[in-house]
Coordinates of C-alpha atoms in Angstrom, one line a residue:
H160 CA 6.9 -20.6 -3.2
F161 CA 5.0 -19.3 -6.1
G162 CA 4.2 -22.3 -8.3
S163 CA 5.3 -23.5 -11.7
S164 CA 3.4 -20.7 -13.6
V165 CA 5.6 -18.0 -12.1
A166 CA 8.7 -20.2 -12.4
S167 CA 7.9 -20.6 -16.2
Y168 CA 8.5 -16.9 -16.7
F169 CA 11.9 -17.0 -15.1
I170 CA 12.9 -20.1 -17.0
F171 CA 11.9 -18.3 -20.2
L172 CA 13.8 -15.2 -19.2
R173 CA 16.9 -17.3 -18.6
W174 CA 16.5 -18.9 -22.0
M175 CA 16.2 -15.5 -23.7
Y176 CA 19.4 -14.4 -21.9
G177 CA 21.3 -17.3 -23.5
I178 CA 20.0 -16.3 -27.0
N179 CA 21.0 -12.7 -26.5
M180 CA 24.5 -13.7 -25.3
I181 CA 25.0 -15.4 -28.7
L182 CA 23.7 -12.4 -30.6
F183 CA 25.9 -10.1 -28.5
G184 CA 28.9 -12.3 -29.3
L185 CA 28.2 -12.1 -33.1
T186 CA 27.7 -8.4 -33.2
F187 CA 30.5 -7.5 -30.7
G188 CA 33.1 -9.9 -32.0
L189 CA 32.5 -9.6 -35.8
V190 CA 31.3 -6.0 -36.2
M191 CA 32.1 -3.6 -33.4
V192 CA 35.6 -4.9 -32.3
P193 CA 37.0 -5.2 -35.8
E194 CA 35.9 -1.6 -36.7
A195 CA 37.2 -0.2 -33.4
L196 CA 40.6 -1.9 -33.7
M197 CA 41.2 -2.0 -37.5
G198 CA 39.0 0.7 -39.0
K199 CA 39.9 4.3 -39.5
P200 CA 40.0 6.2 -36.1
Y201 CA 37.5 8.9 -34.9
G202 CA 38.1 12.2 -36.7
S203 CA 39.5 10.7 -39.9
L204 CA 36.4 10.9 -42.0
P205 CA 33.2 13.1 -41.8
R206 CA 31.1 10.1 -40.9
K207 CA 33.4 9.4 -38.0
T208 CA 33.4 13.0 -36.7
V209 CA 30.9 15.1 -34.8
P210 CA 29.9 18.1 -37.0
R211 CA 31.4 21.5 -35.9
A212 CA 27.9 22.8 -35.0
E213 CA 27.3 20.0 -32.5
E214 CA 30.8 19.9 -30.9
A215 CA 29.9 22.3 -28.1
T216 CA 27.2 19.9 -26.7
A217 CA 28.5 16.6 -27.9
M218 CA 29.7 15.5 -24.4
N219 CA 26.8 16.9 -22.4
F220 CA 25.0 14.3 -20.3
A221 CA 21.6 15.1 -21.9
T222 CA 23.0 14.7 -25.4
L223 CA 24.7 11.4 -24.5
W224 CA 21.6 10.1 -22.8
D225 CA 19.7 10.8 -26.0
F226 CA 22.4 8.8 -27.9
S227 CA 23.5 11.8 -29.9
G228 CA 26.8 13.6 -29.9
F229 CA 29.8 11.3 -29.5
A230 CA 27.5 8.3 -29.0
Q231 CA 26.0 8.9 -32.4
Y232 CA 29.4 9.0 -34.1
S233 CA 30.8 5.8 -32.7
V234 CA 30.7 2.0 -33.3
L235 CA 27.3 1.9 -31.5
F236 CA 25.5 2.9 -34.7
Y237 CA 25.4 2.1 -38.4
G238 CA 26.5 5.4 -39.8
Y239 CA 30.0 5.2 -38.2
Y240 CA 31.1 2.2 -40.3
N241 CA 33.2 2.9 -43.4
N242 CA 32.4 1.4 -46.8
Q243 CA 36.0 0.4 -47.4
R244 CA 36.1 -3.2 -48.7
T245 CA 38.9 -4.4 -46.4
I246 CA 40.3 -2.9 -43.2
G247 CA 43.5 -3.5 -41.2
W248 CA 46.4 -5.8 -41.7
L249 CA 44.0 -8.8 -41.6
K250 CA 42.1 -7.4 -44.7
F251 CA 38.9 -7.9 -42.7
R252 CA 35.9 -7.4 -45.0
M253 CA 33.8 -5.1 -42.9
P254 CA 30.7 -4.5 -45.2
L255 CA 30.4 -8.3 -45.9
S256 CA 30.8 -9.1 -42.2
Y257 CA 28.2 -6.5 -41.2
F258 CA 25.7 -7.9 -43.8
L259 CA 26.3 -11.5 -42.8
V260 CA 26.0 -10.9 -39.1
G261 CA 22.7 -9.0 -39.6
V262 CA 21.3 -11.9 -41.7
G263 CA 22.9 -14.6 -39.5
T264 CA 21.4 -13.3 -36.2
I265 CA 17.9 -13.5 -37.7
G266 CA 18.6 -17.0 -39.2
Y267 CA 20.0 -18.3 -35.9
S268 CA 17.1 -16.9 -34.0
F269 CA 14.6 -18.7 -36.3
M270 CA 16.6 -22.0 -36.0
I271 CA 16.9 -21.9 -32.2
V272 CA 13.2 -20.9 -31.6
I273 CA 11.8 -23.7 -33.9
R274 CA 14.2 -26.3 -32.5
T275 CA 13.2 -25.5 -28.9
M276 CA 9.5 -25.7 -29.8
A277 CA 10.1 -29.1 -31.5
R278 CA 12.0 -30.4 -28.4
N279 CA 9.3 -29.2 -26.1
A280 CA 6.6 -30.9 -28.2
N281 CA 8.5 -34.2 -27.8
E282 CA 8.7 -33.7 -24.0
E283 CA 4.9 -33.0 -23.8
G284 CA 4.2 -36.5 -25.2
G285 CA 5.1 -38.2 -21.9
G286 CA 3.0 -40.5 -19.9
D287 CA 0.0 -39.9 -17.7
D288 CA 0.9 -38.0 -14.5
T289 CA -2.6 -37.8 -13.0
S290 CA -3.0 -41.5 -11.8
F291 CA -2.7 -41.7 -8.0
N292 CA -1.4 -38.1 -8.1
F293 CA -1.9 -37.4 -4.4
S294 CA -0.5 -40.7 -3.3
W295 CA 2.7 -40.2 -5.2
K296 CA 3.1 -36.6 -3.8
M297 CA 2.4 -37.8 -0.2
F298 CA 4.8 -40.7 -0.1
T299 CA 7.6 -39.9 -2.6
S300 CA 8.0 -36.1 -2.6
W301 CA 10.6 -35.7 0.2
D302 CA 14.3 -35.9 -0.5
Y303 CA 16.0 -37.6 2.4
L304 CA 19.5 -36.5 1.3
I305 CA 18.7 -32.9 2.3
G306 CA 20.8 -31.8 5.2
N307 CA 20.6 -27.9 5.0
P308 CA 17.8 -26.2 6.9
E309 CA 17.3 -23.5 4.1
T310 CA 17.0 -26.2 1.5
A311 CA 14.6 -28.2 3.6
D312 CA 12.4 -25.1 4.0
N313 CA 12.4 -24.6 0.2
K314 CA 11.6 -28.2 -0.4
F315 CA 8.7 -28.0 2.1
A316 CA 7.3 -24.9 0.3
S317 CA 7.7 -26.6 -3.1
I318 CA 5.7 -29.7 -1.9
T319 CA 3.1 -27.5 -0.4
T320 CA 2.7 -25.5 -3.6
S321 CA 2.5 -28.7 -5.7
F322 CA -0.3 -29.9 -3.5
K323 CA -2.2 -26.7 -4.1
E324 CA -1.7 -27.0 -7.9
A325 CA -2.9 -30.6 -7.8
I326 CA -6.0 -29.6 -5.8
V327 CA -6.9 -26.9 -8.4
E328 CA -6.5 -29.5 -11.2
E329 CA -8.8 -31.9 -9.4
Q330 CA -11.4 -29.3 -8.7
E331 CA -11.4 -28.1 -12.3
S332 CA -11.9 -31.7 -13.6
R333 CA -14.9 -32.2 -11.3
K334 CA -16.5 -28.9 -11.8
E335 CA -20.1 -28.8 -13.0
E336 CA -21.4 -25.6 -14.8
N337 CA -24.4 -24.3 -16.7
I338 CA -23.2 -24.7 -20.2
H339 CA -25.6 -22.2 -21.7
L340 CA -24.8 -19.5 -19.2
T341 CA -21.1 -20.1 -19.6
R342 CA -21.3 -19.8 -23.4
F343 CA -23.2 -16.5 -23.0
L344 CA -20.7 -15.1 -20.6
R345 CA -17.7 -16.1 -22.8
V346 CA -19.3 -14.5 -25.9
L347 CA -20.0 -11.4 -23.9
A348 CA -16.4 -11.3 -22.5
N349 CA -14.9 -11.7 -26.1
F350 CA -17.3 -8.9 -27.3
L351 CA -16.1 -6.6 -24.6
A352 CA -12.4 -7.5 -25.3
L353 CA -12.9 -6.7 -29.0
C354 CA -14.5 -3.4 -28.2
T355 CA -11.6 -2.5 -25.9
L356 CA -9.1 -3.4 -28.7
A357 CA -11.0 -1.4 -31.3
G358 CA -11.3 1.6 -29.0
S359 CA -7.6 1.6 -28.2
G360 CA -6.8 1.2 -31.9
Y361 CA -9.0 4.2 -32.8
L362 CA -7.6 6.3 -30.0
I363 CA -4.0 5.6 -31.2
F364 CA -4.9 6.4 -34.8
F365 CA -6.6 9.6 -33.6
V366 CA -3.5 10.7 -31.5
V367 CA -1.0 9.9 -34.3
R368 CA -3.1 12.0 -36.7
R369 CA -3.1 14.8 -34.2
S370 CA 0.7 14.5 -33.7
Q371 CA 1.3 14.8 -37.4
K372 CA -0.7 18.1 -37.4
F373 CA 1.3 19.4 -34.5
A374 CA 4.6 18.5 -36.2
L375 CA 3.5 20.3 -39.4
E376 CA 2.6 23.4 -37.5
G377 CA 5.8 23.3 -35.4
L378 CA 6.2 21.4 -32.1
E379 CA 7.8 24.5 -30.5
N380 CA 4.4 26.1 -30.5
Y381 CA 2.9 23.4 -28.2
G382 CA 3.5 22.2 -24.7
W383 CA 5.0 19.1 -23.2
W384 CA 1.8 17.0 -23.5
E385 CA 1.3 17.7 -27.2
R386 CA 5.0 16.8 -28.0
N387 CA 4.8 13.5 -26.1
E388 CA 1.1 12.7 -26.6
V389 CA 1.6 9.5 -28.7
N390 CA 4.1 8.0 -26.2
M391 CA 1.9 8.9 -23.2
V392 CA -1.3 7.4 -24.7
M393 CA 0.4 4.2 -25.7
S394 CA 1.9 3.9 -22.2
L395 CA -1.4 4.5 -20.5
L396 CA -3.2 2.0 -22.8
G397 CA -0.5 -0.6 -22.0
M398 CA -1.0 0.1 -18.3
F399 CA -4.8 0.0 -18.0
C400 CA -6.0 -2.3 -20.8
P401 CA -4.4 -5.4 -19.3
T402 CA -6.2 -4.7 -16.0
L403 CA -9.5 -4.3 -17.9
F404 CA -8.8 -7.6 -19.7
D405 CA -8.2 -9.3 -16.3
V406 CA -11.6 -8.1 -15.1
I407 CA -13.3 -9.2 -18.3
S408 CA -11.7 -12.7 -18.0
S409 CA -13.4 -13.2 -14.6
L410 CA -16.7 -13.6 -16.6
E411 CA -15.4 -16.6 -18.6
N412 CA -14.8 -19.1 -15.8
Y413 CA -11.9 -20.8 -17.5
H414 CA -9.3 -23.0 -16.0
P415 CA -6.6 -20.7 -14.7
R416 CA -4.1 -22.0 -17.3
I417 CA -6.5 -21.5 -20.2
A418 CA -7.5 -18.0 -18.7
L419 CA -3.7 -17.1 -18.7
R420 CA -3.5 -17.9 -22.4
W421 CA -6.5 -15.8 -23.3
Q422 CA -5.1 -13.0 -21.3
L423 CA -1.8 -13.4 -23.1
G424 CA -3.5 -13.4 -26.5
R425 CA -5.5 -10.3 -25.8
I426 CA -2.6 -8.3 -24.4
F427 CA -0.5 -9.6 -27.3
A428 CA -3.0 -8.1 -29.8
L429 CA -2.9 -4.8 -27.8
F430 CA 0.9 -4.6 -27.7
L431 CA 1.2 -5.6 -31.4
G432 CA -1.0 -2.6 -32.3
N433 CA 1.2 -0.4 -30.2
L434 CA 4.3 -1.7 -31.8
Y435 CA 3.2 -1.1 -35.3
T436 CA 1.7 2.3 -34.4
F437 CA 5.1 3.2 -33.1
I438 CA 6.6 2.2 -36.5
I439 CA 4.0 4.2 -38.4
A440 CA 4.6 7.2 -36.2
L441 CA 8.3 6.9 -36.7
M442 CA 7.8 6.7 -40.5
D443 CA 5.8 9.9 -40.4
E444 CA 8.4 11.6 -38.3
I445 CA 11.1 10.7 -40.8
N446 CA 8.9 11.9 -43.7
L447 CA 8.4 15.2 -42.0
K448 CA 12.2 15.5 -41.7
A449 CA 12.4 14.9 -45.5
S450 CA 13.9 11.5 -45.2
C451 CA 12.8 8.0 -46.1
L452 CA 9.8 6.1 -45.0
L453 CA 11.0 3.6 -42.5
L454 CA 10.9 -0.2 -43.1
I455 CA 7.5 -1.3 -44.4
S456 CA 6.6 1.7 -46.6
I457 CA 7.5 2.4 -50.2
F458 CA 10.7 4.4 -50.5
N459 CA 9.8 8.1 -50.7
I460 CA 11.2 9.9 -53.7
Y461 CA 11.7 13.1 -51.7
W462 CA 14.5 11.4 -49.9
L463 CA 16.3 10.7 -53.1
E464 CA 15.7 14.3 -54.2
E465 CA 17.2 15.6 -50.9
E466 CA 20.3 13.4 -51.4
K467 CA 20.7 15.0 -54.9
I468 CA 20.4 18.4 -53.4
V469 CA 23.0 17.6 -50.7
K470 CA 25.4 16.1 -53.3
Y471 CA 25.0 19.3 -55.4
N472 CA 25.6 21.5 -52.4
M473 CA 28.7 19.5 -51.6
T474 CA 30.0 20.0 -55.2
I475 CA 29.5 23.7 -54.9
W476 CA 31.2 23.7 -51.5
E477 CA 34.2 21.8 -52.9
A478 CA 34.4 24.2 -55.8
S479 CA 34.3 27.2 -53.4
L480 CA 37.5 25.9 -51.8
Y481 CA 39.3 26.6 -55.0
N482 CA 37.7 30.1 -55.4
G483 CA 35.1 28.7 -57.8
T484 CA 37.7 27.1 -60.3
I485 CA 39.0 23.6 -60.5
P486 CA 41.6 23.3 -63.2
E487 CA 41.6 20.0 -65.0
N488 CA 45.4 19.5 -65.0
S489 CA 46.1 21.3 -61.7
T490 CA 49.3 20.2 -59.8
A491 CA 48.5 22.2 -56.7
P492 CA 48.3 20.3 -53.5
P493 CA 44.7 19.4 -52.3
V494 CA 43.1 21.7 -49.8
Q495 CA 43.1 20.3 -46.3
V496 CA 39.7 20.5 -44.6
D497 CA 38.8 19.3 -41.1
P498 CA 36.2 16.5 -41.4
A499 CA 34.1 18.3 -38.8
D500 CA 33.6 21.2 -41.3
V501 CA 32.6 18.9 -44.3
P502 CA 28.9 19.0 -45.1
R503 CA 27.2 15.6 -45.0
G504 CA 24.0 14.1 -46.1
P505 CA 21.2 12.6 -44.0
C506 CA 21.8 9.1 -42.5
W507 CA 18.4 7.6 -42.0
E508 CA 19.8 4.3 -40.7
T509 CA 21.5 5.9 -37.7
M510 CA 18.3 7.8 -37.0
V511 CA 16.3 4.6 -36.9
G512 CA 18.9 2.9 -34.8
Q513 CA 18.8 5.8 -32.3
E514 CA 15.0 5.5 -32.0
F515 CA 15.2 1.8 -31.2
V516 CA 17.9 2.3 -28.6
R517 CA 16.0 5.1 -26.9
L518 CA 12.8 3.0 -26.9
T519 CA 14.7 0.0 -25.3
V520 CA 16.3 2.2 -22.7
S521 CA 13.1 4.0 -21.8
D522 CA 11.3 0.6 -21.6
T523 CA 13.9 -0.7 -19.3
M524 CA 13.7 2.4 -17.0
T525 CA 10.0 2.1 -17.0
T526 CA 10.1 -1.5 -15.9
Y527 CA 12.5 -0.8 -13.0
I528 CA 10.5 2.2 -11.8
T529 CA 7.3 0.2 -12.0
I530 CA 8.9 -2.5 -9.8
L531 CA 10.1 -0.1 -7.2
I532 CA 6.9 2.0 -7.0
G533 CA 4.2 -0.5 -7.9
D534 CA 5.6 -3.5 -5.9
F535 CA 8.2 -2.3 -3.3
L536 CA 6.6 0.9 -2.1
R537 CA 3.1 -0.7 -2.2
A538 CA 4.4 -3.6 -0.1
V539 CA 6.1 -1.1 2.4
F540 CA 2.9 0.9 2.7
V541 CA 0.7 -2.2 3.3
R542 CA 3.2 -3.7 5.8
F543 CA 3.8 -0.7 8.1
F544 CA 0.4 1.2 7.8
N545 CA -1.7 -1.9 8.4
Y546 CA -1.5 -1.5 12.2
C547 CA -3.0 2.0 12.1
W548 CA -5.5 1.9 9.3
C549 CA -9.3 1.7 9.3
W550 CA -9.4 -1.7 7.6
D551 CA -7.1 -4.7 7.0
L552 CA -4.7 -3.5 4.2
E553 CA -3.2 -7.0 3.6
Y554 CA -6.5 -8.7 2.8
G555 CA -8.5 -5.7 1.6
F556 CA -7.4 -2.8 -0.6
P557 CA -4.7 -2.3 -1.8
S558 CA -3.2 -5.6 -0.4
Y559 CA 0.1 -7.1 -1.6
S560 CA 0.4 -7.4 -5.4
E561 CA 0.6 -10.6 -7.3
F562 CA 3.3 -11.3 -10.0
D563 CA 1.9 -10.2 -13.4
I564 CA 2.8 -13.3 -15.5
S565 CA 1.1 -12.1 -18.7
G566 CA 2.4 -8.6 -18.7
N567 CA 6.0 -9.6 -17.9
V568 CA 6.1 -12.4 -20.6
L569 CA 4.7 -10.1 -23.3
G570 CA 7.0 -7.2 -22.2
L571 CA 9.9 -9.6 -22.6
I572 CA 8.7 -10.9 -26.1
F573 CA 8.1 -7.4 -27.5
N574 CA 11.4 -6.0 -26.2
Q575 CA 13.1 -8.9 -28.0
G576 CA 11.2 -7.9 -31.1
M577 CA 12.7 -4.5 -30.9
I578 CA 16.2 -6.0 -30.6
W579 CA 15.7 -8.1 -33.7
M580 CA 14.2 -5.2 -35.7
G581 CA 16.8 -2.6 -34.7
S582 CA 20.1 -4.4 -34.3
F583 CA 20.9 -4.0 -38.0
Y584 CA 20.9 -0.2 -37.5
A585 CA 22.4 -0.2 -34.0
P586 CA 24.8 -3.1 -33.3
C587 CA 24.9 -2.1 -29.6
L588 CA 21.3 -3.2 -29.0
P589 CA 22.1 -6.9 -28.2
A590 CA 24.6 -5.7 -25.6
I591 CA 22.0 -3.3 -24.0
N592 CA 19.5 -6.2 -23.9
V593 CA 22.0 -8.6 -22.3
F594 CA 22.5 -6.0 -19.5
R595 CA 18.7 -5.5 -19.3
L596 CA 18.0 -9.2 -18.9
H597 CA 20.8 -9.8 -16.4
T598 CA 19.6 -7.1 -14.1
S599 CA 15.9 -7.9 -14.6
M600 CA 16.5 -11.5 -13.5
Y601 CA 17.8 -10.5 -10.1
L602 CA 15.7 -7.4 -9.6
Q603 CA 12.5 -9.3 -10.4
C604 CA 13.5 -12.3 -8.3
W605 CA 14.0 -10.0 -5.4
A606 CA 10.7 -8.2 -6.0
V607 CA 8.8 -11.5 -6.2
M608 CA 10.2 -12.9 -3.0
C609 CA 10.0 -9.6 -1.0
C610 CA 7.0 -7.7 -2.4
N611 CA 4.6 -10.2 -4.1
V612 CA 2.3 -12.9 -2.8
P613 CA 1.4 -16.2 -4.5
Q614 CA -1.7 -16.1 -6.7
E615 CA -5.0 -16.8 -5.1
R616 CA -5.4 -20.0 -7.2
V617 CA -1.9 -21.5 -7.8
F618 CA -2.2 -23.7 -10.9
K619 CA 0.2 -26.0 -12.6
A620 CA 1.8 -24.7 -15.8
S621 CA 2.3 -26.8 -18.8
R622 CA 5.5 -28.8 -18.9
S623 CA 6.8 -26.6 -21.8
N624 CA 6.8 -23.0 -22.7
N625 CA 5.6 -23.6 -26.3
F626 CA 2.7 -21.0 -26.0
Y627 CA 5.4 -18.4 -25.1
M628 CA 7.6 -19.8 -27.9
A629 CA 4.8 -19.5 -30.5
M630 CA 4.2 -15.8 -29.7
L631 CA 8.0 -15.3 -29.8
L632 CA 8.2 -16.9 -33.2
F633 CA 5.4 -14.7 -34.5
I634 CA 7.1 -11.6 -33.3
L635 CA 10.4 -12.8 -34.8
F636 CA 8.5 -13.1 -38.2
L637 CA 7.0 -9.7 -37.9
S638 CA 10.3 -8.2 -36.8
T639 CA 12.1 -9.8 -39.8
L640 CA 9.8 -8.4 -42.5
P641 CA 10.9 -4.7 -42.1
A642 CA 14.5 -5.5 -41.9
V643 CA 14.5 -7.7 -45.0
Y644 CA 12.5 -5.2 -46.9
T645 CA 15.1 -2.5 -46.0
I646 CA 18.0 -4.7 -47.2
V647 CA 16.3 -5.7 -50.4
S648 CA 14.4 -2.5 -51.5
I649 CA 15.6 0.7 -49.9
P650 CA 18.8 2.3 -51.2
P651 CA 21.3 3.0 -48.4
S652 CA 22.5 6.5 -47.5
F653 CA 25.1 7.7 -49.9
D654 CA 27.8 9.0 -47.4
C655 CA 27.4 6.9 -44.2
G656 CA 27.5 3.2 -43.2
P657 CA 29.2 0.2 -44.7
F658 CA 27.0 0.0 -47.8
S659 CA 27.3 3.7 -48.9
G660 CA 27.8 4.0 -52.7
K661 CA 25.7 0.9 -53.4
T662 CA 22.3 0.8 -54.9
R663 CA 21.1 -1.9 -52.5
M664 CA 22.6 -3.3 -49.4
F665 CA 22.6 -6.9 -50.7
E666 CA 25.0 -5.9 -53.5
V667 CA 27.9 -6.6 -51.2
I668 CA 27.3 -10.3 -51.8
S669 CA 27.6 -10.0 -55.6
E670 CA 30.7 -7.8 -55.1
T671 CA 32.4 -10.4 -53.0
L672 CA 31.6 -13.2 -55.5
E673 CA 33.0 -11.1 -58.3
H674 CA 36.3 -10.2 -56.6
D675 CA 37.0 -13.1 -54.2
F676 CA 35.7 -16.2 -55.8
P677 CA 36.3 -18.0 -59.2
S678 CA 33.9 -17.1 -62.0
W679 CA 32.4 -20.5 -62.0
F680 CA 31.4 -20.2 -58.4
G681 CA 29.5 -17.0 -59.3
K682 CA 27.6 -18.8 -62.0
V683 CA 26.7 -21.6 -59.7
F684 CA 25.4 -19.1 -57.1
G685 CA 23.5 -17.3 -59.8
Y686 CA 21.8 -20.6 -60.8
A687 CA 21.1 -21.5 -57.1
S688 CA 19.5 -18.1 -56.5
N689 CA 17.1 -18.6 -59.5
P690 CA 13.4 -18.2 -58.4
G691 CA 12.7 -21.5 -60.2
L692 CA 14.8 -23.3 -57.5
I693 CA 14.0 -21.1 -54.5
L694 CA 10.2 -21.4 -54.7
P695 CA 10.2 -25.2 -54.8
F696 CA 12.7 -25.3 -51.9
I697 CA 10.5 -22.9 -49.9
L698 CA 7.5 -25.2 -50.6
L699 CA 9.6 -28.3 -49.5
M700 CA 10.6 -26.5 -46.2
V701 CA 6.9 -25.5 -45.5

């Protein structure tokens, strides 16, 4: 009914659902379930217990909706996991499994995206499908084995749409245009698009700087808008800039398929600026809370100083349990303290994971509300008020909406980038994304069939989704950089997570080689990880 261009989005969504099912299986089966079944139970350690000061509100709906309280101190987030080398009767190596699953999900994603692109490239090398195109469609399109009326109606709509696509292709191939005017309009359109991107970037920079000033002066002194200014401005830019790009693209007079790619590229640049502005804002927020710079920045020395202060305060607190004296050869039984009363240090990994989960959930809710208000209520208004309005609402303003291919594709890609970037700190993210994609498939299918109309010019999409895949690969690369930098360069929190007590997260590999493998294997691994071998191997792969 809507052509191959709209169908390409749903095929891409279904493919993404399959990828996330694999990621969910890895994190759920090798991280969350072993910790829940074989790890120490809730309440046994301070990292697995809600602090006494938060117990009163730990089960409130607002607290759980914010992924704090009992949700924060559960297998959903990094900080809950213990640094014990082996757990349970299976001697399951939890820190090693957590590390390998985090690295393995990224490696699997790279492999499957590149493999899909290669297979699509081979499929695109097929024969010519333009010779006698209308004759083939006229005499060979119908399937005479169809015996169901609904299937026959769908086949009839499919053939009709394919004819419309073929007519657009034929018109574009025969179109004559003033080459000089076309070039001038395309240069003008690109200039306007660059001005829009630069303006939105400056606006975001200005708003982030203002939010830092508000945070330093105390957010409690400001109203709701000042506290949420960054999120609101980013949301408004993401809402109105694509519409502006769509108006600008009408100057270029491109083939609809080429116009879609230009539109995707411009919105991609806009969303990418929003994504990294979010990361910068998050880093500044963590700095203001005297914690670490998140992901791409140099590790802040103040975080290490705060950890030293917390450790010192914990030593004083432990000494106070013995009235200020701890005899060296004391035989007295140890003082029993409830884990909820034990002071604990900051856990920046859980804080980062919470931010990514909140962003994913809020983005999902925004998508669903947009479908219900922007598509469904608009269609209801046009359908029932058309009889009593001053003009024709169906063919004038506001009319029925078309399916926004570029916005939905890029929303899908950037949401997946959030999953790749945040799943190391929140193992529950792949499960949330599987639920989101599953519901989106059916909700958007319903919205398209009930509330949208086909595009004014239905065009034939390319036989592969390699343009979508190329953007997905780029986002995967950008999402991998912060996670890898965190693993390699930033010390983990000292009293939460599976890597607490280590200088760097990747030390779990050397620890496993030292304790679980023969000494000669450790030497071989050391030689294999030498930069003199790694660099030529990377060059060979490139």
